[in-house]
């Protein structure tokens, strides 16, 4: 991110902020969409996060940390959206679960369905850790800094989140294998 | 049963799918609302220098030792020099006296030690209500991320804590008429500031960004002998809006006691 743009926006330059919003909008929305798994909620969270970025920019001490700071605001906006609606899995389109198992024991169509189910069962805390680490490739230390929690907490959340996703995948694989053995 | 690596690979692959572009209407909605959304300026209290950790302290000590060694080598080296004397340069004391002549505030000023209760009494005497003082304490906690253990806490959470403020009006120019200042409590840096002497009895004080004041208050001052007295506060400066309540209250406490010029 162009720190000069950040500094100008911190001083109230709306044009500089517009450039920042365009540059940051895609990545923030992509993260929001992956955490919330809902287009409307993700759009609302992105919009609110960008407005909060503008409002709180003067409080950002190190402009070079803009990206991590903006992710923190985004995750907070995701929490707020999730609390506001609580519609979790109600819109989930269920895919057929009798898909053939691939050579590696995992079918891509079934995996998506099971992952979607498993992921939606996770709390926003756990989803955020999974997305920041496995989608953005942030090291755990940066995930901790972004979320404002200790690194041990991040490790714990990631462990339980991945265990939940693995259970979701295995829940699909087990009956299919049993059927295959008959 | 899937292995951990299987799950991680599948999750990463799954996360890579999906929306990657923010709809234009979202950005439009944000940019439409920006002009009506004021930015939150940071109180000068929240900008105070964060507490140094052990490693930072060690680093500062090491840097100080290194500076002493370098200066010592320089002095020792000069004493060994032979040949023509270097051309004269203005002495620091000459520069300081020039600054002092045009800027009566320049220098270091120290106030007496005060308790939190004394500061709150001074704030109330200045006309602020208990509710405003409580609100300022809440703002301070919010801005400092959950604690108000800084050099001033309007809630007096630690009743036995005392403060002894000093301020250095150091004369370093930040803008045409604006110079830097630093506030200390018991000798520890608390907050870098800016100030501008308006005339023989008034100065402006707050956060200056090099172009304009972010936060600014106007003070009247009087210097009698070596004693500096701040007699009144206006919570704004010409061309700037009201300073946040927290700044008004904290500076009331800060400037309540007279300051004595330090050598």
Tab-separated table of C-alpha atoms in Angstrom:
chain	number	residue	atom	x	y	z
A	1	UNK	CA	0.000	0.000	0.000
A	2	UNK	CA	1.207	3.492	-0.861
A	3	UNK	CA	2.009	5.001	2.530
A	4	UNK	CA	1.925	8.496	1.036
A	5	UNK	CA	-1.723	7.901	0.155
A	6	UNK	CA	-2.374	6.671	3.679
A	7	UNK	CA	-0.763	9.752	5.217
A	8	UNK	CA	-2.720	12.092	2.953
A	9	UNK	CA	-5.965	10.311	3.798
A	10	UNK	CA	-5.082	10.513	7.501
A	11	UNK	CA	-4.978	14.275	7.109
A	12	UNK	CA	-8.454	14.322	5.629
A	13	UNK	CA	-7.697	14.170	1.892
A	14	UNK	CA	-10.872	12.551	0.490
A	15	UNK	CA	-9.308	12.030	-2.943
A	16	UNK	CA	-6.446	10.095	-1.401
A	17	UNK	CA	-8.930	7.996	0.558
A	18	UNK	CA	-10.894	7.246	-2.626
A	19	UNK	CA	-7.707	5.848	-4.166
A	20	UNK	CA	-7.056	3.841	-1.005
A	21	UNK	CA	-10.589	2.455	-0.997
A	22	UNK	CA	-10.321	1.362	-4.624
A	23	UNK	CA	-6.944	-0.266	-3.973
A	24	UNK	CA	-8.031	-2.019	-0.766
A	25	UNK	CA	-11.667	-2.719	-1.618
A	26	UNK	CA	-11.155	-5.944	-3.558
A	27	UNK	CA	-8.954	-7.659	-0.995
A	28	UNK	CA	-11.179	-6.593	1.905
A	29	UNK	CA	-14.294	-7.781	0.155
A	30	UNK	CA	-12.669	-11.078	-0.766
A	31	UNK	CA	-11.833	-11.707	2.885
A	32	UNK	CA	-15.278	-10.630	4.084
A	33	UNK	CA	-16.939	-12.929	1.581
A	34	UNK	CA	-14.878	-15.873	2.693
A	35	UNK	CA	-15.506	-15.276	6.386
A	36	UNK	CA	-19.236	-14.580	6.153
A	37	UNK	CA	-20.103	-16.914	3.220
A	38	UNK	CA	-22.872	-14.556	2.168
A	39	UNK	CA	-22.760	-11.937	-0.583
A	40	UNK	CA	-25.051	-9.380	1.013
A	41	UNK	CA	-23.404	-9.621	4.424
A	42	UNK	CA	-19.958	-9.390	2.862
A	43	UNK	CA	-20.906	-6.249	0.955
A	44	UNK	CA	-22.291	-4.643	4.094
A	45	UNK	CA	-19.202	-5.598	6.100
A	46	UNK	CA	-16.864	-4.273	3.421
A	47	UNK	CA	-18.766	-1.017	3.209
A	48	UNK	CA	-18.749	-0.543	6.968
A	49	UNK	CA	-15.085	-1.477	7.246
A	50	UNK	CA	-14.092	1.069	4.596
A	51	UNK	CA	-16.079	3.784	6.332
A	52	UNK	CA	-14.417	2.863	9.620
A	53	UNK	CA	-11.039	3.031	7.883
A	54	UNK	CA	-11.792	6.601	6.851
A	55	UNK	CA	-13.128	7.550	10.276
A	56	UNK	CA	-10.286	6.033	12.309
A	57	UNK	CA	-7.355	6.659	9.957
A	58	UNK	CA	-5.936	9.504	12.087
A	59	UNK	CA	-5.504	6.952	14.882
A	60	UNK	CA	-3.264	4.687	12.787
A	61	UNK	CA	0.205	5.347	14.202
A	62	UNK	CA	2.264	3.564	11.529
A	63	UNK	CA	0.990	4.079	7.955
A	64	UNK	CA	3.117	1.141	6.807
A	65	UNK	CA	0.824	-1.119	8.858
A	66	UNK	CA	-2.258	-0.024	6.949
A	67	UNK	CA	-3.018	-3.438	5.428
A	68	UNK	CA	-2.972	-5.337	8.717
A	69	UNK	CA	-4.908	-2.565	10.439
A	70	UNK	CA	-7.589	-2.547	7.737
A	71	UNK	CA	-8.011	-6.332	8.090
A	72	UNK	CA	-8.608	-5.819	11.796
A	73	UNK	CA	-11.369	-3.319	11.061
A	74	UNK	CA	-12.823	-5.667	8.475
A	75	UNK	CA	-12.945	-8.623	10.860
A	76	UNK	CA	-14.693	-6.404	13.419
A	77	UNK	CA	-17.229	-5.434	10.753
A	78	UNK	CA	-17.739	-9.127	9.989
A	79	UNK	CA	-18.446	-9.800	13.668
A	80	UNK	CA	-21.002	-6.999	13.654
A	81	UNK	CA	-22.725	-8.270	10.509
A	82	UNK	CA	-22.831	-11.822	11.815
A	83	UNK	CA	-24.326	-10.672	15.103
A	84	UNK	CA	-26.841	-8.524	13.291
A	85	UNK	CA	-28.289	-11.235	11.115
A	86	UNK	CA	-27.626	-14.680	12.523
A	87	UNK	CA	-28.760	-16.433	9.385
A	88	UNK	CA	-25.853	-18.912	9.304
A	89	UNK	CA	-26.760	-21.954	7.248
A	90	UNK	CA	-30.292	-21.051	6.250
A	91	UNK	CA	-29.385	-20.188	2.667
A	92	UNK	CA	-27.046	-23.079	2.108
A	93	UNK	CA	-27.749	-25.016	-1.040
A	94	UNK	CA	-27.202	-28.675	-0.218
A	95	UNK	CA	-25.366	-30.672	-2.803
A	96	UNK	CA	-25.983	-34.376	-3.307
A	97	UNK	CA	-23.889	-36.443	-0.919
A	98	UNK	CA	-23.633	-39.625	-2.963
A	99	UNK	CA	-20.892	-38.381	-5.238
A	100	UNK	CA	-18.188	-40.897	-6.147
A	101	UNK	CA	-15.056	-40.692	-4.082
A	102	UNK	CA	-11.937	-39.699	-6.019
A	103	UNK	CA	-8.632	-41.471	-6.061
A	104	UNK	CA	-7.430	-39.482	-3.040
A	105	UNK	CA	-10.605	-40.340	-1.150
A	106	UNK	CA	-12.031	-36.834	-1.566
A	107	UNK	CA	-14.493	-35.682	-4.147
A	108	UNK	CA	-14.243	-31.988	-5.065
A	109	UNK	CA	-18.023	-31.461	-5.272
A	110	UNK	CA	-18.662	-33.250	-2.014
A	111	UNK	CA	-15.702	-31.510	-0.421
A	112	UNK	CA	-17.111	-28.114	-1.252
A	113	UNK	CA	-20.477	-29.023	0.168
A	114	UNK	CA	-19.020	-30.527	3.320
A	115	UNK	CA	-16.563	-27.705	3.759
A	116	UNK	CA	-19.362	-25.188	3.353
A	117	UNK	CA	-21.383	-26.950	6.036
A	118	UNK	CA	-18.410	-27.388	8.322
A	119	UNK	CA	-17.224	-23.831	7.876
A	120	UNK	CA	-20.631	-22.341	8.620
A	121	UNK	CA	-20.681	-24.244	11.884
A	122	UNK	CA	-17.552	-22.408	12.985
A	123	UNK	CA	-17.727	-19.172	14.963
A	124	UNK	CA	-16.572	-15.962	13.291
A	125	UNK	CA	-13.488	-16.106	15.541
A	126	UNK	CA	-12.507	-19.455	14.063
A	127	UNK	CA	-13.441	-18.533	10.494
A	128	UNK	CA	-11.333	-15.369	10.646
A	129	UNK	CA	-8.251	-17.302	11.725
A	130	UNK	CA	-8.714	-19.865	8.943
A	131	UNK	CA	-9.181	-17.186	6.268
A	132	UNK	CA	-6.339	-14.943	7.415
A	133	UNK	CA	-3.920	-17.870	7.662
A	134	UNK	CA	-4.966	-20.162	4.814
A	135	UNK	CA	-6.326	-17.614	2.338
A	136	UNK	CA	-4.118	-14.579	2.947
A	137	UNK	CA	-1.140	-16.712	3.971
A	138	UNK	CA	-0.463	-14.526	6.985
A	139	UNK	CA	1.892	-16.079	9.531
A	140	UNK	CA	0.251	-16.871	12.846
A	141	UNK	CA	2.070	-13.990	14.514
A	142	UNK	CA	0.518	-11.554	12.030
A	143	UNK	CA	-2.889	-13.149	12.403
A	144	UNK	CA	-2.558	-12.602	16.151
A	145	UNK	CA	-1.554	-8.975	15.633
A	146	UNK	CA	-4.365	-8.401	13.166
A	147	UNK	CA	-6.998	-9.849	15.465
A	148	UNK	CA	-5.499	-8.352	18.612
A	149	UNK	CA	-5.248	-11.692	20.420
A	150	UNK	CA	-2.281	-13.721	21.695
A	151	UNK	CA	-0.569	-16.040	19.210
A	152	UNK	CA	-1.454	-19.014	21.424
A	153	UNK	CA	-5.115	-18.152	21.029
A	154	UNK	CA	-4.687	-18.087	17.269
A	155	UNK	CA	-3.028	-21.515	17.326
A	156	UNK	CA	-5.830	-22.882	19.440
A	157	UNK	CA	-8.555	-21.437	17.226
A	158	UNK	CA	-6.848	-22.716	14.104
A	159	UNK	CA	-6.467	-26.168	15.608
A	160	UNK	CA	-10.121	-26.459	16.537
A	161	UNK	CA	-11.300	-24.917	13.285
A	162	UNK	CA	-9.263	-27.304	11.161
A	163	UNK	CA	-10.370	-30.234	13.313
A	164	UNK	CA	-13.973	-29.225	12.674
A	165	UNK	CA	-13.402	-28.987	8.937
A	166	UNK	CA	-11.619	-32.311	8.897
A	167	UNK	CA	-14.516	-33.906	10.751
A	168	UNK	CA	-16.889	-32.434	8.185
A	169	UNK	CA	-14.884	-33.941	5.351
A	170	UNK	CA	-14.531	-37.316	7.069
A	171	UNK	CA	-18.235	-37.407	7.911
A	172	UNK	CA	-18.862	-37.470	4.200
A	173	UNK	CA	-16.125	-39.941	3.393
A	174	UNK	CA	-17.057	-42.594	5.970
A	175	UNK	CA	-20.506	-43.658	4.742
A	176	UNK	CA	-19.304	-43.564	1.161
A	177	UNK	CA	-16.470	-45.917	1.998
A	178	UNK	CA	-18.826	-48.236	3.818
A	179	UNK	CA	-21.062	-48.295	0.794
A	180	UNK	CA	-18.068	-49.009	-1.420
A	181	UNK	CA	-17.040	-51.947	0.786
A	182	UNK	CA	-20.374	-53.693	0.518
B	1	UNK	CA	-9.685	-40.698	6.857
B	2	UNK	CA	-8.049	-37.506	5.616
B	3	UNK	CA	-4.700	-36.368	6.919
B	4	UNK	CA	-3.983	-32.888	8.232
B	5	UNK	CA	-2.175	-32.022	5.019
B	6	UNK	CA	-5.122	-33.238	2.948
B	7	UNK	CA	-7.472	-30.999	4.892
B	8	UNK	CA	-5.177	-27.989	4.683
B	9	UNK	CA	-4.729	-28.436	0.938
B	10	UNK	CA	-8.448	-28.809	0.350
B	11	UNK	CA	-9.310	-25.839	2.550
B	12	UNK	CA	-6.784	-23.627	0.777
B	13	UNK	CA	-8.081	-24.710	-2.600
B	14	UNK	CA	-11.658	-24.112	-1.512
B	15	UNK	CA	-10.837	-20.658	-0.130
B	16	UNK	CA	-9.170	-19.682	-3.387
B	17	UNK	CA	-12.518	-20.052	-5.112
B	18	UNK	CA	-15.013	-17.268	-4.778
B	19	UNK	CA	-15.551	-13.548	-5.081
B	20	UNK	CA	-12.454	-11.404	-5.578
B	21	UNK	CA	-13.838	-8.086	-6.820
B	22	UNK	CA	-15.807	-5.630	-4.741
B	23	UNK	CA	-18.981	-4.448	-6.505
B	24	UNK	CA	-18.819	-0.853	-7.697
B	25	UNK	CA	-21.968	0.013	-5.751
B	26	UNK	CA	-20.180	-0.773	-2.486
B	27	UNK	CA	-17.352	1.650	-3.212
B	28	UNK	CA	-19.826	4.260	-4.467
B	29	UNK	CA	-21.820	3.982	-1.256
B	30	UNK	CA	-18.683	4.417	0.838
B	31	UNK	CA	-17.379	7.408	-1.097
B	32	UNK	CA	-20.825	9.041	-1.026
B	33	UNK	CA	-20.822	8.878	2.771
B	34	UNK	CA	-17.250	10.029	3.369
B	35	UNK	CA	-17.919	13.804	3.170
B	36	UNK	CA	-20.515	13.483	5.929
B	37	UNK	CA	-18.341	11.214	8.086
B	38	UNK	CA	-15.946	13.141	10.338
B	39	UNK	CA	-12.610	11.571	11.074
B	40	UNK	CA	-11.781	10.774	14.686
B	41	UNK	CA	-8.803	12.872	15.659
B	42	UNK	CA	-6.612	11.368	18.324
B	43	UNK	CA	-6.382	13.057	21.657
B	44	UNK	CA	-2.882	14.196	22.539
B	45	UNK	CA	-3.188	12.005	25.625
B	46	UNK	CA	-3.538	8.935	23.464
B	47	UNK	CA	-0.483	9.951	21.456
B	48	UNK	CA	1.724	9.817	24.510
B	49	UNK	CA	4.896	7.833	24.125
B	50	UNK	CA	4.141	4.170	24.816
B	51	UNK	CA	5.785	2.527	27.801
B	52	UNK	CA	9.184	1.197	26.824
B	53	UNK	CA	9.790	-2.503	27.252
B	54	UNK	CA	12.994	-3.913	28.672
B	55	UNK	CA	14.633	-4.392	25.287
B	56	UNK	CA	13.817	-0.837	24.224
B	57	UNK	CA	15.307	0.486	27.457
B	58	UNK	CA	18.450	-1.573	26.924
B	59	UNK	CA	18.635	-0.281	23.358
B	60	UNK	CA	18.395	3.321	24.539
B	61	UNK	CA	21.087	2.725	27.168
B	62	UNK	CA	23.337	1.160	24.545
B	63	UNK	CA	22.736	4.071	22.172
B	64	UNK	CA	23.522	6.563	24.954
B	65	UNK	CA	26.755	4.751	25.824
B	66	UNK	CA	27.722	4.669	22.161
B	67	UNK	CA	27.012	8.402	21.820
B	68	UNK	CA	29.212	9.157	24.846
B	69	UNK	CA	32.021	7.038	23.393
B	70	UNK	CA	31.768	8.763	20.016
B	71	UNK	CA	31.764	12.225	21.592
B	72	UNK	CA	34.673	11.234	23.795
B	73	UNK	CA	36.664	9.997	20.833
B	74	UNK	CA	35.863	13.214	18.996
B	75	UNK	CA	37.049	15.384	21.890
B	76	UNK	CA	40.114	13.251	22.464
B	77	UNK	CA	40.912	13.328	18.765
B	78	UNK	CA	40.583	17.119	18.621
B	79	UNK	CA	42.986	17.519	21.509
B	80	UNK	CA	45.612	15.741	19.444
B	81	UNK	CA	45.094	17.941	16.388
B	82	UNK	CA	47.813	20.339	15.341
B	83	UNK	CA	47.705	23.109	12.781
B	84	UNK	CA	45.459	26.125	12.252
B	85	UNK	CA	42.452	26.555	14.506
B	86	UNK	CA	39.066	25.926	12.872
B	87	UNK	CA	36.955	28.898	11.907
B	88	UNK	CA	34.586	30.030	14.685
B	89	UNK	CA	30.974	28.818	14.641
B	90	UNK	CA	28.013	30.177	16.578
B	91	UNK	CA	27.854	28.663	20.045
B	92	UNK	CA	24.724	26.824	21.200
B	93	UNK	CA	24.277	29.314	24.013
B	94	UNK	CA	24.155	32.159	21.505
B	95	UNK	CA	21.409	30.349	19.547
B	96	UNK	CA	19.488	29.626	22.735
B	97	UNK	CA	19.561	33.236	23.825
B	98	UNK	CA	18.265	34.326	20.414
B	99	UNK	CA	15.368	31.905	20.763
B	100	UNK	CA	14.708	33.060	24.321
B	101	UNK	CA	14.681	36.691	23.236
B	102	UNK	CA	11.901	36.102	20.689
B	103	UNK	CA	10.149	33.324	22.566
B	104	UNK	CA	9.692	33.845	26.291
B	105	UNK	CA	8.358	30.293	26.738
B	106	UNK	CA	11.511	28.625	25.383
B	107	UNK	CA	13.133	26.442	27.985
B	108	UNK	CA	12.267	23.811	30.560
B	109	UNK	CA	9.548	24.370	33.155
B	110	UNK	CA	8.751	22.201	36.178
B	111	UNK	CA	5.585	22.161	38.308
B	112	UNK	CA	5.152	20.912	41.879
B	113	UNK	CA	4.061	17.331	42.551
B	114	UNK	CA	0.265	16.984	42.610
B	115	UNK	CA	-2.181	14.245	43.568
B	116	UNK	CA	-5.000	13.071	41.320
B	117	UNK	CA	-7.549	14.543	43.753
B	118	UNK	CA	-5.875	17.943	43.488
B	119	UNK	CA	-6.053	17.794	39.717
B	120	UNK	CA	-9.703	16.785	39.696
B	121	UNK	CA	-10.462	19.629	42.146
B	122	UNK	CA	-8.782	22.050	39.735
B	123	UNK	CA	-10.819	20.662	36.844
B	124	UNK	CA	-14.048	21.109	38.797
B	125	UNK	CA	-12.991	24.625	39.795
B	126	UNK	CA	-12.569	25.401	36.100
B	127	UNK	CA	-16.245	24.617	35.603
B	128	UNK	CA	-16.259	21.055	34.293
B	129	UNK	CA	-18.969	18.799	35.705
B	130	UNK	CA	-18.429	15.433	37.346
B	131	UNK	CA	-20.212	13.863	34.384
B	132	UNK	CA	-17.778	15.481	31.929
B	133	UNK	CA	-14.822	14.311	33.995
B	134	UNK	CA	-16.200	10.770	34.046
B	135	UNK	CA	-16.739	10.928	30.290
B	136	UNK	CA	-13.161	12.093	29.788
B	137	UNK	CA	-11.968	9.111	31.824
B	138	UNK	CA	-14.036	6.769	29.669
B	139	UNK	CA	-12.601	8.357	26.519
B	140	UNK	CA	-9.096	7.910	27.835
B	141	UNK	CA	-9.698	4.236	28.583
B	142	UNK	CA	-11.162	3.753	25.115
B	143	UNK	CA	-8.296	5.500	23.346
B	144	UNK	CA	-5.634	3.670	25.293
B	145	UNK	CA	-7.171	0.288	24.655
B	146	UNK	CA	-8.635	-0.501	28.045
B	147	UNK	CA	-6.455	1.182	30.635
B	148	UNK	CA	-6.109	4.660	32.013
B	149	UNK	CA	-2.792	4.244	33.762
B	150	UNK	CA	-1.169	7.088	31.859
B	151	UNK	CA	0.233	10.222	33.389
B	152	UNK	CA	-3.270	11.490	34.083
B	153	UNK	CA	-6.394	9.508	34.889
B	154	UNK	CA	-9.532	11.633	35.481
B	155	UNK	CA	-11.132	8.717	37.335
B	156	UNK	CA	-8.286	8.564	39.875
B	157	UNK	CA	-8.356	4.778	39.702
B	158	UNK	CA	-5.017	4.804	41.497
B	159	UNK	CA	-5.675	7.338	44.235
B	160	UNK	CA	-2.147	7.220	45.632
B	161	UNK	CA	-0.515	8.068	42.311
B	162	UNK	CA	0.996	11.513	41.990
B	163	UNK	CA	2.158	13.453	38.972
B	164	UNK	CA	4.881	16.013	38.574
B	165	UNK	CA	4.661	17.655	35.216
B	166	UNK	CA	7.285	19.465	33.277
B	167	UNK	CA	7.225	20.871	29.807
B	168	UNK	CA	10.025	21.690	27.450
B	169	UNK	CA	9.255	24.403	24.947
B	170	UNK	CA	12.251	23.613	22.834
B	171	UNK	CA	12.083	26.002	19.916
B	172	UNK	CA	12.451	23.457	17.115
B	173	UNK	CA	10.399	24.810	14.203
B	174	UNK	CA	7.632	22.556	12.834
B	175	UNK	CA	5.976	25.198	10.685
B	176	UNK	CA	6.282	28.958	10.172
B	177	UNK	CA	5.348	29.926	13.719
B	178	UNK	CA	4.895	26.498	15.277
B	179	UNK	CA	7.523	24.814	17.407
B	180	UNK	CA	7.794	21.493	19.171
B	181	UNK	CA	7.166	20.941	22.856
B	182	UNK	CA	7.396	17.856	25.046
B	183	UNK	CA	5.459	17.027	28.190
B	184	UNK	CA	7.031	14.941	30.946
B	185	UNK	CA	5.693	13.348	34.111
B	186	UNK	CA	8.252	12.597	36.803
B	187	UNK	CA	10.877	13.054	34.100
B	188	UNK	CA	9.407	10.473	31.711
B	189	UNK	CA	8.286	11.582	28.277
B	190	UNK	CA	4.535	11.438	27.994
B	191	UNK	CA	3.577	13.339	24.898
B	192	UNK	CA	5.201	15.208	22.019
B	193	UNK	CA	3.302	18.404	21.301
B	194	UNK	CA	3.388	21.604	19.307
B	195	UNK	CA	2.910	25.220	20.287
B	196	UNK	CA	2.952	28.685	18.817
B	197	UNK	CA	3.446	31.927	20.744
B	198	UNK	CA	0.757	34.315	19.583
B	199	UNK	CA	1.824	37.394	21.549
B	200	UNK	CA	3.254	38.438	24.897
B	201	UNK	CA	0.456	36.793	26.846
B	202	UNK	CA	-1.057	34.074	24.647
B	203	UNK	CA	0.069	30.841	23.081
B	204	UNK	CA	-1.552	27.964	21.191
B	205	UNK	CA	-0.884	24.367	22.195
B	206	UNK	CA	-1.848	20.956	20.785
B	207	UNK	CA	-1.207	18.662	17.797
B	208	UNK	CA	0.027	20.399	14.660
B	209	UNK	CA	0.472	18.295	11.521
B	210	UNK	CA	2.888	20.677	9.829
B	211	UNK	CA	0.123	22.405	7.898
B	212	UNK	CA	-2.687	22.953	10.370
B	213	UNK	CA	-3.765	22.188	13.897
B	214	UNK	CA	-5.435	18.799	14.416
B	215	UNK	CA	-6.167	19.686	18.031
B	216	UNK	CA	-5.502	23.119	19.444
B	217	UNK	CA	-6.272	25.095	22.589
B	218	UNK	CA	-5.398	28.681	23.414
B	219	UNK	CA	-3.687	29.606	26.678
B	220	UNK	CA	-2.864	32.855	28.362
B	221	UNK	CA	0.418	32.973	30.208
B	222	UNK	CA	2.387	35.251	32.494
B	223	UNK	CA	6.032	34.989	33.450
B	224	UNK	CA	7.145	36.693	36.634
B	225	UNK	CA	10.765	36.093	37.408
B	226	UNK	CA	11.249	32.359	36.933
B	227	UNK	CA	7.604	31.419	37.449
B	228	UNK	CA	5.262	30.654	34.570
B	229	UNK	CA	1.535	30.830	35.272
B	230	UNK	CA	-1.179	29.701	32.874
B	231	UNK	CA	-4.259	31.680	33.743
B	232	UNK	CA	-7.019	30.670	31.346
B	233	UNK	CA	-7.919	28.204	28.599
B	234	UNK	CA	-9.923	28.545	25.415
B	235	UNK	CA	-10.726	25.080	24.012
B	236	UNK	CA	-10.032	26.155	20.445
B	237	UNK	CA	-7.709	28.224	18.289
B	238	UNK	CA	-8.581	30.628	15.486
B	239	UNK	CA	-9.517	28.591	12.424
B	240	UNK	CA	-9.747	25.279	14.322
B	241	UNK	CA	-12.670	23.542	15.980
B	242	UNK	CA	-13.125	22.786	19.660
B	243	UNK	CA	-10.564	20.429	21.135
B	244	UNK	CA	-11.947	17.102	22.428
B	245	UNK	CA	-13.280	17.228	25.966
B	246	UNK	CA	-10.515	14.912	27.159
B	247	UNK	CA	-7.850	17.347	25.977
B	248	UNK	CA	-9.608	20.286	27.574
B	249	UNK	CA	-9.832	18.516	30.916
B	250	UNK	CA	-6.370	17.021	30.877
B	251	UNK	CA	-4.716	20.310	29.999
B	252	UNK	CA	-6.672	22.047	32.722
B	253	UNK	CA	-5.094	19.615	35.164
B	254	UNK	CA	-1.703	19.868	33.531
B	255	UNK	CA	-1.452	23.642	33.609
B	256	UNK	CA	-3.161	24.080	36.978
B	257	UNK	CA	-0.001	24.523	39.055
B	258	UNK	CA	2.617	27.206	38.348
B	259	UNK	CA	5.825	26.129	36.645
B	260	UNK	CA	9.324	27.152	37.609
B	261	UNK	CA	12.005	27.719	34.978
B	262	UNK	CA	14.754	25.124	35.145
B	263	UNK	CA	18.384	25.834	34.399
